[in-house]
Short mmCIF file of N, CA and C in Angstrom, two decimals:
data_model
loop_
_atom_site.label_atom_id
_atom_site.label_comp_id
_atom_site.label_asym_id
_atom_site.label_seq_id
_atom_site.Cartn_x
_atom_site.Cartn_y
_atom_site.Cartn_z
N MET W 1 0.91 -1.02 0.22
CA MET W 1 0.04 -0.32 0.10
C MET W 1 1.08 1.47 -0.20
N LYS W 2 0.67 2.17 -0.84
CA LYS W 2 0.95 3.33 -1.11
C LYS W 2 0.44 4.13 -0.46
N TYR W 3 1.46 5.24 0.58
CA TYR W 3 0.44 6.20 1.42
C TYR W 3 1.25 7.40 0.82
N GLY W 4 0.22 8.48 0.88
CA GLY W 4 -0.12 9.89 0.36
C GLY W 4 -0.19 10.48 1.59
N PHE W 5 0.33 11.95 1.61
CA PHE W 5 0.23 13.10 2.69
C PHE W 5 -0.26 14.40 1.88
N ILE W 6 -1.15 14.94 2.06
CA ILE W 6 -1.67 16.03 1.79
C ILE W 6 -1.52 17.20 3.00
N GLY W 7 -0.54 17.68 3.13
CA GLY W 7 0.16 18.37 4.29
C GLY W 7 1.24 18.01 5.04
N CYS W 8 2.22 18.80 4.99
CA CYS W 8 3.38 18.75 5.53
C CYS W 8 3.85 19.33 6.52
N GLY W 9 3.22 20.11 7.14
CA GLY W 9 3.07 21.14 8.27
C GLY W 9 4.00 19.60 9.33
N ASN W 10 4.06 20.53 10.49
CA ASN W 10 4.38 20.09 11.61
C ASN W 10 3.62 18.08 11.74
N MET W 11 2.46 18.33 12.11
CA MET W 11 2.13 16.77 12.48
C MET W 11 1.89 15.80 11.42
N GLY W 12 2.07 16.72 9.93
CA GLY W 12 2.11 15.90 8.49
C GLY W 12 3.28 15.36 8.61
N GLY W 13 4.67 16.18 8.99
CA GLY W 13 5.58 15.57 8.62
C GLY W 13 6.27 14.82 9.97
N ALA W 14 5.44 15.11 11.29
CA ALA W 14 5.92 13.98 12.15
C ALA W 14 5.11 12.64 11.93
N LEU W 15 4.39 12.77 11.34
CA LEU W 15 3.81 11.75 10.91
C LEU W 15 4.58 10.60 9.88
N ALA W 16 4.79 11.36 8.77
CA ALA W 16 5.85 10.96 7.78
C ALA W 16 7.07 10.22 8.11
N ARG W 17 7.56 11.18 8.76
CA ARG W 17 8.94 10.57 9.41
C ARG W 17 8.65 9.06 10.07
N ALA W 18 7.72 9.06 11.06
CA ALA W 18 7.67 7.94 11.82
C ALA W 18 7.14 6.48 10.62
N LEU W 19 6.24 6.85 10.00
CA LEU W 19 5.93 5.93 8.56
C LEU W 19 7.12 5.57 7.97
N SER W 20 8.03 6.51 7.54
CA SER W 20 9.22 6.07 6.71
C SER W 20 10.03 5.30 7.08
N LYS W 21 9.81 5.13 8.89
CA LYS W 21 10.73 3.70 9.17
C LYS W 21 9.93 2.11 9.18
N THR W 22 8.69 2.53 8.44
CA THR W 22 7.96 1.14 8.33
C THR W 22 8.07 1.07 6.43
N THR W 23 7.84 1.90 6.06
CA THR W 23 8.04 2.13 4.31
C THR W 23 8.10 3.19 4.13
N LYS W 24 9.12 3.21 2.80
CA LYS W 24 9.42 4.33 1.79
C LYS W 24 8.49 4.40 0.70
N ASP W 25 7.26 3.91 0.94
CA ASP W 25 6.46 3.86 -0.44
C ASP W 25 5.77 5.06 -0.46
N ILE W 26 5.70 6.21 0.17
CA ILE W 26 5.39 7.42 0.31
C ILE W 26 5.02 8.74 -0.62
N MET W 27 4.15 9.62 -0.76
CA MET W 27 4.04 10.48 -1.59
C MET W 27 3.58 11.56 -0.67
N LEU W 28 4.50 12.99 -0.73
CA LEU W 28 4.33 14.17 -0.08
C LEU W 28 3.65 14.89 -1.15
N SER W 29 2.58 15.92 -0.64
CA SER W 29 2.34 17.21 -1.02
C SER W 29 2.12 17.88 -0.29
N ASP W 30 2.25 19.64 -0.53
CA ASP W 30 1.68 20.74 0.34
C ASP W 30 1.50 21.59 -0.55
N PHE W 31 0.75 22.44 0.04
CA PHE W 31 0.55 23.58 -0.66
C PHE W 31 2.17 24.85 -1.11
N ASP W 32 3.47 24.50 -0.22
CA ASP W 32 4.53 25.18 -0.26
C ASP W 32 5.39 23.94 -0.73
N LYS W 33 5.38 23.98 -1.99
CA LYS W 33 5.71 22.52 -2.81
C LYS W 33 7.31 22.13 -2.40
N SER W 34 8.37 23.33 -1.94
CA SER W 34 9.42 23.08 -1.49
C SER W 34 9.33 22.43 -0.22
N ARG W 35 8.26 22.80 0.44
CA ARG W 35 8.53 21.83 2.02
C ARG W 35 8.21 20.45 1.67
N ALA W 36 7.28 20.43 0.53
CA ALA W 36 6.88 18.72 0.33
C ALA W 36 8.27 18.18 0.12
N GLU W 37 8.94 19.03 -1.49
CA GLU W 37 10.27 18.43 -1.83
C GLU W 37 11.39 18.42 -0.77
N ALA W 38 11.54 18.93 0.27
CA ALA W 38 12.38 18.94 1.49
C ALA W 38 12.30 17.68 2.38
N LEU W 39 11.30 17.48 2.52
CA LEU W 39 10.77 16.58 3.52
C LEU W 39 11.12 15.01 2.99
N ALA W 40 10.63 15.14 1.63
CA ALA W 40 10.48 14.53 0.61
C ALA W 40 11.76 13.76 0.36
N ALA W 41 13.34 14.64 0.28
CA ALA W 41 14.48 14.10 0.25
C ALA W 41 15.13 13.75 1.18
N GLU W 42 14.56 14.73 2.52
CA GLU W 42 15.20 14.10 3.89
C GLU W 42 14.65 12.88 4.25
N LEU W 43 13.55 12.25 3.79
CA LEU W 43 13.16 10.84 3.72
C LEU W 43 13.67 9.80 3.33
N GLY W 44 13.37 10.25 2.09
CA GLY W 44 14.14 9.39 0.84
C GLY W 44 12.49 8.87 0.08
N VAL W 45 11.84 9.72 0.13
CA VAL W 45 10.23 9.16 -0.44
C VAL W 45 10.09 10.52 -1.71
N THR W 46 8.93 9.74 -2.23
CA THR W 46 8.39 11.34 -3.40
C THR W 46 7.67 12.36 -2.96
N ALA W 47 7.92 13.34 -3.78
CA ALA W 47 7.14 14.77 -3.89
C ALA W 47 6.10 14.66 -4.95
N ALA W 48 4.81 14.64 -4.66
CA ALA W 48 3.88 14.80 -5.92
C ALA W 48 3.92 16.19 -6.40
N ALA W 49 3.56 16.38 -7.71
CA ALA W 49 3.33 17.55 -8.08
C ALA W 49 1.83 18.30 -7.64
N ASP W 50 1.17 17.59 -7.22
CA ASP W 50 0.06 18.37 -6.44
C ASP W 50 -1.01 17.33 -5.35
N ASN W 51 -1.88 17.89 -5.13
CA ASN W 51 -2.96 16.54 -4.58
C ASN W 51 -3.42 15.79 -5.28
N ALA W 52 -3.83 16.12 -6.21
CA ALA W 52 -4.36 15.19 -7.14
C ALA W 52 -3.59 13.86 -7.50
N GLN W 53 -2.37 14.29 -7.67
CA GLN W 53 -1.46 12.85 -7.94
C GLN W 53 -1.20 12.61 -6.98
N ALA W 54 -1.17 13.00 -5.82
CA ALA W 54 -0.83 12.32 -4.65
C ALA W 54 -2.46 11.06 -4.64
N VAL W 55 -3.43 11.72 -4.90
CA VAL W 55 -4.57 11.34 -4.33
C VAL W 55 -4.81 9.55 -5.37
N LEU W 56 -4.04 10.06 -6.66
CA LEU W 56 -4.61 9.01 -8.03
C LEU W 56 -3.33 7.71 -7.67
N GLU W 57 -1.99 7.94 -6.77
CA GLU W 57 -1.12 7.32 -7.26
C GLU W 57 -0.89 6.75 -5.60
N CYS W 58 -1.85 7.04 -4.46
CA CYS W 58 -1.69 6.41 -3.53
C CYS W 58 -2.97 5.77 -2.90
N ASP W 59 -3.41 4.86 -2.17
CA ASP W 59 -4.15 4.09 -1.51
C ASP W 59 -4.41 4.90 -0.14
N ARG W 60 -3.86 5.51 0.36
CA ARG W 60 -4.10 5.53 1.91
C ARG W 60 -3.22 7.08 1.59
N ILE W 61 -4.53 8.19 2.18
CA ILE W 61 -4.02 9.39 2.50
C ILE W 61 -4.15 10.18 3.63
N PHE W 62 -2.96 10.75 3.74
CA PHE W 62 -3.31 11.39 5.21
C PHE W 62 -3.31 12.58 4.89
N LEU W 63 -4.59 13.53 5.90
CA LEU W 63 -5.31 14.76 5.68
C LEU W 63 -4.69 15.46 6.34
N GLY W 64 -3.45 16.35 6.03
CA GLY W 64 -3.02 16.96 7.18
C GLY W 64 -3.29 18.56 7.01
N VAL W 65 -4.04 19.10 6.47
CA VAL W 65 -4.75 20.29 6.54
C VAL W 65 -5.55 20.71 7.58
N LYS W 66 -5.61 22.10 7.82
CA LYS W 66 -6.16 22.49 8.66
C LYS W 66 -7.60 22.49 8.73
N PRO W 67 -8.84 22.32 9.74
CA PRO W 67 -9.57 21.77 9.77
C PRO W 67 -10.57 22.87 8.83
N GLN W 68 -10.46 24.00 9.09
CA GLN W 68 -11.06 25.07 8.27
C GLN W 68 -10.63 25.50 7.06
N MET W 69 -9.59 24.59 6.38
CA MET W 69 -9.31 24.74 5.01
C MET W 69 -9.72 23.15 4.20
N MET W 70 -10.31 22.25 4.91
CA MET W 70 -10.47 20.84 4.55
C MET W 70 -11.23 20.88 3.82
N ALA W 71 -12.85 21.43 3.60
CA ALA W 71 -14.10 21.63 2.42
C ALA W 71 -12.99 22.35 1.38
N ASP W 72 -12.48 23.36 1.37
CA ASP W 72 -11.92 23.56 -0.14
C ASP W 72 -10.96 22.77 -0.50
N MET W 73 -9.82 22.02 0.26
CA MET W 73 -9.27 21.08 -0.49
C MET W 73 -10.05 19.73 -1.13
N LEU W 74 -10.51 19.19 0.12
CA LEU W 74 -11.26 18.34 -0.51
C LEU W 74 -11.86 18.47 -1.74
N GLY W 75 -12.74 19.61 -1.93
CA GLY W 75 -13.68 19.86 -3.22
C GLY W 75 -12.59 19.77 -4.27
N GLY W 76 -11.29 20.18 -4.18
CA GLY W 76 -10.57 20.39 -5.22
C GLY W 76 -10.15 18.93 -5.80
N ILE W 77 -10.06 18.20 -5.17
CA ILE W 77 -9.78 16.92 -5.27
C ILE W 77 -10.83 15.58 -5.41
N LYS W 78 -11.81 16.37 -5.28
CA LYS W 78 -12.88 15.21 -5.54
C LYS W 78 -13.54 14.28 -6.40
N PRO W 79 -13.01 14.38 -7.71
CA PRO W 79 -13.32 13.69 -8.86
C PRO W 79 -11.96 12.82 -8.68
N GLN W 80 -10.79 13.18 -8.07
CA GLN W 80 -9.58 11.95 -8.11
C GLN W 80 -10.34 11.00 -6.88
N LEU W 81 -10.63 11.93 -6.06
CA LEU W 81 -11.11 10.61 -4.59
C LEU W 81 -12.13 9.94 -5.44
N GLU W 82 -12.98 10.47 -5.92
CA GLU W 82 -14.31 9.54 -6.39
C GLU W 82 -13.48 8.17 -7.26
N ALA W 83 -12.59 8.90 -7.86
CA ALA W 83 -11.96 7.52 -8.86
C ALA W 83 -11.16 6.57 -8.44
N LYS W 84 -10.67 6.96 -7.18
CA LYS W 84 -9.51 5.90 -6.56
C LYS W 84 -10.13 5.34 -5.16
N LYS W 85 -10.85 6.49 -4.72
CA LYS W 85 -11.55 5.68 -2.99
C LYS W 85 -10.65 5.25 -2.47
N PRO W 86 -9.50 6.10 -1.90
CA PRO W 86 -8.60 5.61 -0.76
C PRO W 86 -9.15 5.44 0.35
N LEU W 87 -8.38 5.21 1.30
CA LEU W 87 -8.37 5.51 2.94
C LEU W 87 -8.01 6.68 3.13
N LEU W 88 -9.02 7.65 3.56
CA LEU W 88 -8.63 8.61 4.08
C LEU W 88 -8.38 8.63 5.72
N ILE W 89 -6.84 8.94 6.07
CA ILE W 89 -6.82 9.25 7.54
C ILE W 89 -6.39 10.55 7.91
N SER W 90 -7.54 11.16 8.68
CA SER W 90 -7.74 12.59 8.99
C SER W 90 -6.91 13.11 10.45
N MET W 91 -6.41 13.77 10.31
CA MET W 91 -5.78 14.23 11.62
C MET W 91 -6.63 15.58 11.94
N ALA W 92 -7.42 15.96 11.38
CA ALA W 92 -7.98 17.44 11.55
C ALA W 92 -8.83 17.40 12.68
N ALA W 93 -8.92 18.24 13.69
CA ALA W 93 -9.42 18.20 15.19
C ALA W 93 -10.86 18.70 14.76
N GLY W 94 -11.56 18.13 15.64
CA GLY W 94 -12.93 18.84 15.46
C GLY W 94 -13.57 18.34 14.21
N LEU W 95 -13.28 17.62 13.32
CA LEU W 95 -13.91 17.08 12.20
C LEU W 95 -13.87 15.48 12.28
N ASN W 96 -15.28 15.18 12.66
CA ASN W 96 -15.11 13.94 12.37
C ASN W 96 -15.60 13.20 11.65
N THR W 97 -15.63 11.77 11.62
CA THR W 97 -15.38 10.96 10.33
C THR W 97 -16.70 10.95 9.39
N ASN W 98 -18.02 11.30 9.84
CA ASN W 98 -19.19 11.70 9.09
C ASN W 98 -18.82 13.04 8.31
N LYS W 99 -18.36 14.19 8.93
CA LYS W 99 -18.06 15.24 8.30
C LYS W 99 -17.24 14.91 7.03
N ILE W 100 -15.90 14.19 7.24
CA ILE W 100 -14.65 13.96 6.24
C ILE W 100 -15.67 13.23 5.33
N ARG W 101 -16.60 12.24 5.27
CA ARG W 101 -17.01 11.52 4.54
C ARG W 101 -17.83 12.21 3.45
N GLN W 102 -18.92 13.53 3.93
CA GLN W 102 -19.61 14.49 3.75
C GLN W 102 -18.77 14.54 2.41
N LEU W 103 -17.82 15.61 3.02
CA LEU W 103 -17.09 16.30 2.11
C LEU W 103 -16.67 15.55 0.90
N ALA W 104 -15.39 14.39 1.27
CA ALA W 104 -15.13 13.92 0.54
C ALA W 104 -15.71 12.96 -0.39
N GLY W 105 -16.57 12.47 0.48
CA GLY W 105 -17.75 11.18 -0.78
C GLY W 105 -17.39 9.83 0.15
N ASP W 106 -18.35 9.02 -0.55
CA ASP W 106 -18.65 7.52 0.83
C ASP W 106 -17.39 6.99 0.36
N MET W 107 -15.97 7.14 1.53
CA MET W 107 -15.12 6.84 1.32
C MET W 107 -14.59 6.35 2.66
N PRO W 108 -13.88 5.36 2.83
CA PRO W 108 -13.39 5.11 4.55
C PRO W 108 -12.84 5.66 4.84
N VAL W 109 -12.90 5.73 6.32
CA VAL W 109 -11.99 7.10 6.84
C VAL W 109 -11.35 6.79 8.11
N ILE W 110 -10.25 6.92 8.50
CA ILE W 110 -9.54 6.49 9.73
C ILE W 110 -9.26 8.16 10.60
N ARG W 111 -9.81 8.47 11.60
CA ARG W 111 -9.62 9.77 12.20
C ARG W 111 -8.71 9.52 13.25
N ILE W 112 -7.64 10.08 13.05
CA ILE W 112 -6.50 10.15 14.48
C ILE W 112 -6.50 11.21 15.22
N MET W 113 -5.85 11.61 16.25
CA MET W 113 -5.77 12.47 16.99
C MET W 113 -4.16 11.88 17.63
N PRO W 114 -2.91 12.35 16.84
CA PRO W 114 -1.42 12.53 17.12
C PRO W 114 -1.74 13.25 18.06
N ASN W 115 0.09 13.07 18.60
CA ASN W 115 1.18 14.25 19.14
C ASN W 115 2.44 14.03 18.69
N THR W 116 2.77 15.21 18.37
CA THR W 116 4.47 15.67 17.80
C THR W 116 5.55 14.61 18.55
N PRO W 117 5.17 13.96 19.37
CA PRO W 117 6.63 12.89 19.67
C PRO W 117 6.55 11.68 18.92
N VAL W 118 5.60 11.45 17.91
CA VAL W 118 5.17 10.26 16.92
C VAL W 118 6.62 10.17 16.06
N SER W 119 7.31 11.85 15.48
CA SER W 119 8.18 11.78 14.83
C SER W 119 9.05 10.81 15.63
N VAL W 120 9.51 10.47 16.96
CA VAL W 120 10.79 10.09 17.20
C VAL W 120 10.73 8.60 17.87
N GLY W 121 9.15 8.34 17.98
CA GLY W 121 8.65 7.03 18.21
C GLY W 121 7.96 7.19 19.81
N GLN W 122 8.04 8.29 20.27
CA GLN W 122 7.55 8.47 21.58
C GLN W 122 5.72 8.73 21.43
N GLY W 123 5.33 8.77 20.49
CA GLY W 123 3.66 9.37 20.34
C GLY W 123 2.83 8.52 20.86
N VAL W 124 1.73 9.34 21.04
CA VAL W 124 0.05 8.84 20.94
C VAL W 124 -0.52 9.17 19.83
N ILE W 125 -0.77 7.87 19.14
CA ILE W 125 -2.45 8.14 18.13
C ILE W 125 -3.31 7.64 18.63
N LEU W 126 -4.57 8.71 19.01
CA LEU W 126 -5.73 7.94 19.18
C LEU W 126 -6.34 7.71 17.80
N TYR W 127 -7.06 7.03 17.50
CA TYR W 127 -7.61 6.74 16.72
C TYR W 127 -9.24 6.01 16.54
N CYS W 128 -9.99 5.92 15.80
CA CYS W 128 -11.17 5.33 15.20
C CYS W 128 -11.54 5.60 13.98
N SER W 129 -12.33 4.38 13.35
CA SER W 129 -12.67 4.31 12.04
C SER W 129 -14.22 4.46 11.71
N ASN W 130 -14.53 4.87 10.51
CA ASN W 130 -15.56 4.95 9.87
C ASN W 130 -16.01 4.01 8.45
N GLY W 131 -16.24 3.16 8.16
CA GLY W 131 -16.08 2.63 6.46
C GLY W 131 -15.19 1.87 6.07
N ALA W 132 -13.92 1.68 7.19
CA ALA W 132 -12.99 0.80 6.91
C ALA W 132 -12.78 -0.17 7.16
N GLU W 133 -12.42 -1.03 6.72
CA GLU W 133 -12.41 -2.77 6.97
C GLU W 133 -11.38 -2.95 8.16
N GLN W 134 -11.82 -3.55 8.57
CA GLN W 134 -10.88 -4.01 9.95
C GLN W 134 -9.44 -4.34 9.51
N ASN W 135 -8.99 -4.92 8.60
CA ASN W 135 -7.91 -5.37 8.04
C ASN W 135 -7.19 -3.72 7.70
N ALA W 136 -7.68 -2.93 7.13
CA ALA W 136 -7.34 -2.26 6.91
C ALA W 136 -6.40 -1.20 7.84
N VAL W 137 -7.43 -1.12 9.06
CA VAL W 137 -7.24 -0.64 10.32
C VAL W 137 -6.21 -1.32 10.77
N ALA W 138 -6.25 -2.52 10.96
CA ALA W 138 -5.11 -3.08 11.21
C ALA W 138 -3.63 -2.93 10.51
N ASP W 139 -3.91 -2.94 9.65
CA ASP W 139 -2.63 -2.78 8.65
C ASP W 139 -2.03 -0.97 9.10
N PHE W 140 -2.86 -0.22 9.07
CA PHE W 140 -2.31 1.27 9.21
C PHE W 140 -1.86 1.57 10.76
N VAL W 141 -2.00 0.55 11.74
CA VAL W 141 -1.75 0.35 12.84
C VAL W 141 -0.34 -0.29 13.00
N ASN W 142 -0.40 -1.44 12.17
CA ASN W 142 0.80 -1.77 12.10
C ASN W 142 2.03 -1.26 11.55
N ASP W 143 1.92 -0.37 10.42
CA ASP W 143 2.11 0.50 9.38
C ASP W 143 2.51 1.42 10.48
N MET W 144 2.33 2.43 11.47
CA MET W 144 2.29 3.24 12.04
C MET W 144 3.14 3.03 13.46
N ARG W 145 3.79 1.54 13.63
CA ARG W 145 4.37 0.91 15.12
C ARG W 145 5.60 2.03 15.63
N TYR W 146 5.80 2.65 14.55
CA TYR W 146 7.27 3.28 14.50
C TYR W 146 6.98 4.93 15.26
N SER W 147 5.76 4.92 15.53
CA SER W 147 5.03 6.36 15.90
C SER W 147 5.35 6.41 17.50
N GLY W 148 4.97 5.26 18.17
CA GLY W 148 4.49 5.15 19.69
C GLY W 148 3.64 4.09 19.96
N LYS W 149 2.78 4.68 20.60
CA LYS W 149 1.31 4.22 20.98
C LYS W 149 -0.13 4.11 20.28
N LEU W 150 -0.81 3.48 19.97
CA LEU W 150 -1.65 3.27 19.17
C LEU W 150 -3.18 2.94 20.07
N TYR W 151 -4.20 4.22 20.41
CA TYR W 151 -5.27 3.26 21.00
C TYR W 151 -6.57 3.48 20.18
N SER W 152 -7.17 2.63 20.03
CA SER W 152 -8.65 2.41 19.38
C SER W 152 -9.23 3.45 20.53
N VAL W 153 -9.98 4.44 20.08
CA VAL W 153 -11.40 4.99 20.69
C VAL W 153 -12.65 4.78 20.18
N SER W 154 -13.58 5.16 20.99
CA SER W 154 -14.57 5.49 20.76
C SER W 154 -14.71 7.05 20.09
N GLU W 155 -15.23 7.18 19.03
CA GLU W 155 -15.13 8.60 18.42
C GLU W 155 -15.83 9.91 19.36
N SER W 156 -16.61 9.69 19.84
CA SER W 156 -16.97 10.35 20.77
C SER W 156 -16.41 10.55 21.96
N LEU W 157 -15.19 9.68 21.80
CA LEU W 157 -14.11 10.12 23.19
C LEU W 157 -12.87 10.97 22.77
N ILE W 158 -12.84 10.68 21.24
CA ILE W 158 -11.66 11.34 20.65
C ILE W 158 -10.93 12.83 20.97
N ASP W 159 -11.91 13.85 20.70
CA ASP W 159 -11.32 14.81 21.08
C ASP W 159 -11.08 15.31 22.75
N ALA W 160 -11.75 14.51 23.42
CA ALA W 160 -11.53 14.45 25.21
C ALA W 160 -10.08 13.71 25.69
N GLY W 161 -10.32 12.45 24.76
CA GLY W 161 -9.24 11.35 24.47
C GLY W 161 -8.03 12.07 24.79
N ASP W 162 -7.78 13.45 23.44
CA ASP W 162 -6.45 13.78 23.43
C ASP W 162 -5.75 14.88 24.38
N ARG W 163 -6.92 15.13 25.28
CA ARG W 163 -6.21 16.07 26.54
C ARG W 163 -5.64 15.15 27.56
N LYS W 164 -5.86 13.54 27.23
CA LYS W 164 -5.75 12.77 28.31
C LYS W 164 -4.56 11.85 27.84
N SER W 165 -3.84 11.97 26.38
CA SER W 165 -3.35 11.00 26.08
C SER W 165 -1.78 10.72 26.34
N THR W 166 -1.17 11.79 26.93
CA THR W 166 -0.22 12.01 27.52
C THR W 166 0.01 10.84 29.00
N ARG W 167 -1.61 10.21 29.67
CA ARG W 167 -1.33 9.60 31.04
C ARG W 167 -2.13 8.38 30.32
N LEU W 168 -2.22 7.85 28.96
CA LEU W 168 -2.29 6.81 28.93
C LEU W 168 -1.33 5.47 29.18
N ASN W 169 -1.75 4.20 29.20
CA ASN W 169 -1.11 3.46 29.56
C ASN W 169 -0.89 2.19 28.69
N SER W 170 -0.85 0.96 28.55
CA SER W 170 -0.35 0.25 27.19
C SER W 170 -1.78 -0.58 26.88
N SER W 171 -2.77 -0.15 27.29
CA SER W 171 -3.87 -0.64 27.01
C SER W 171 -4.07 -0.40 25.30
N HIS W 172 -5.04 -0.95 24.81
CA HIS W 172 -4.94 -0.45 23.56
C HIS W 172 -6.67 -0.20 23.01
N THR W 173 -7.72 0.04 24.03
CA THR W 173 -9.06 0.33 23.89
C THR W 173 -9.06 1.18 24.85
N ILE W 174 -9.83 2.02 24.84
CA ILE W 174 -10.31 3.52 25.67
C ILE W 174 -11.96 3.55 25.47
N GLY W 175 -12.23 3.73 26.42
CA GLY W 175 -14.06 3.79 26.64
C GLY W 175 -14.88 2.70 26.44
#
């Protein structure tokens, strides 16, 4: 499976660094093309020409744009999303999986609430899914193993859980 990142800022970059320890089959896209190119060179992965290329060439797409920019960004790549139907992995705070599916179309979504220590393998990622097959979720969890700890949470608890993520133990289910 090839991963794409739309948005390579602090959190997108941290997650890409963690994922690159598992696979180099990664494509990066950012509104600041030079940022995606620099991170791609650092990680030994590919920079996309644009978001549409990332969607068409990747099976799993990290959505690393600010919540207020999500609708416009997804609207700009809707034809590519509908053609490919990738697994979307959203890190946008406050946008639940139903909202992402409403904006992007009927495709599987994993919603994550990570923290920046993921880039050095000491992070916590809370996650939930909507429409994603269990094996796809399990593959995602395995692929992100070098980020730190991953915890499955009910979506109703994911925002509240973010505030408690530094106090979690080794359990893999919350709530």
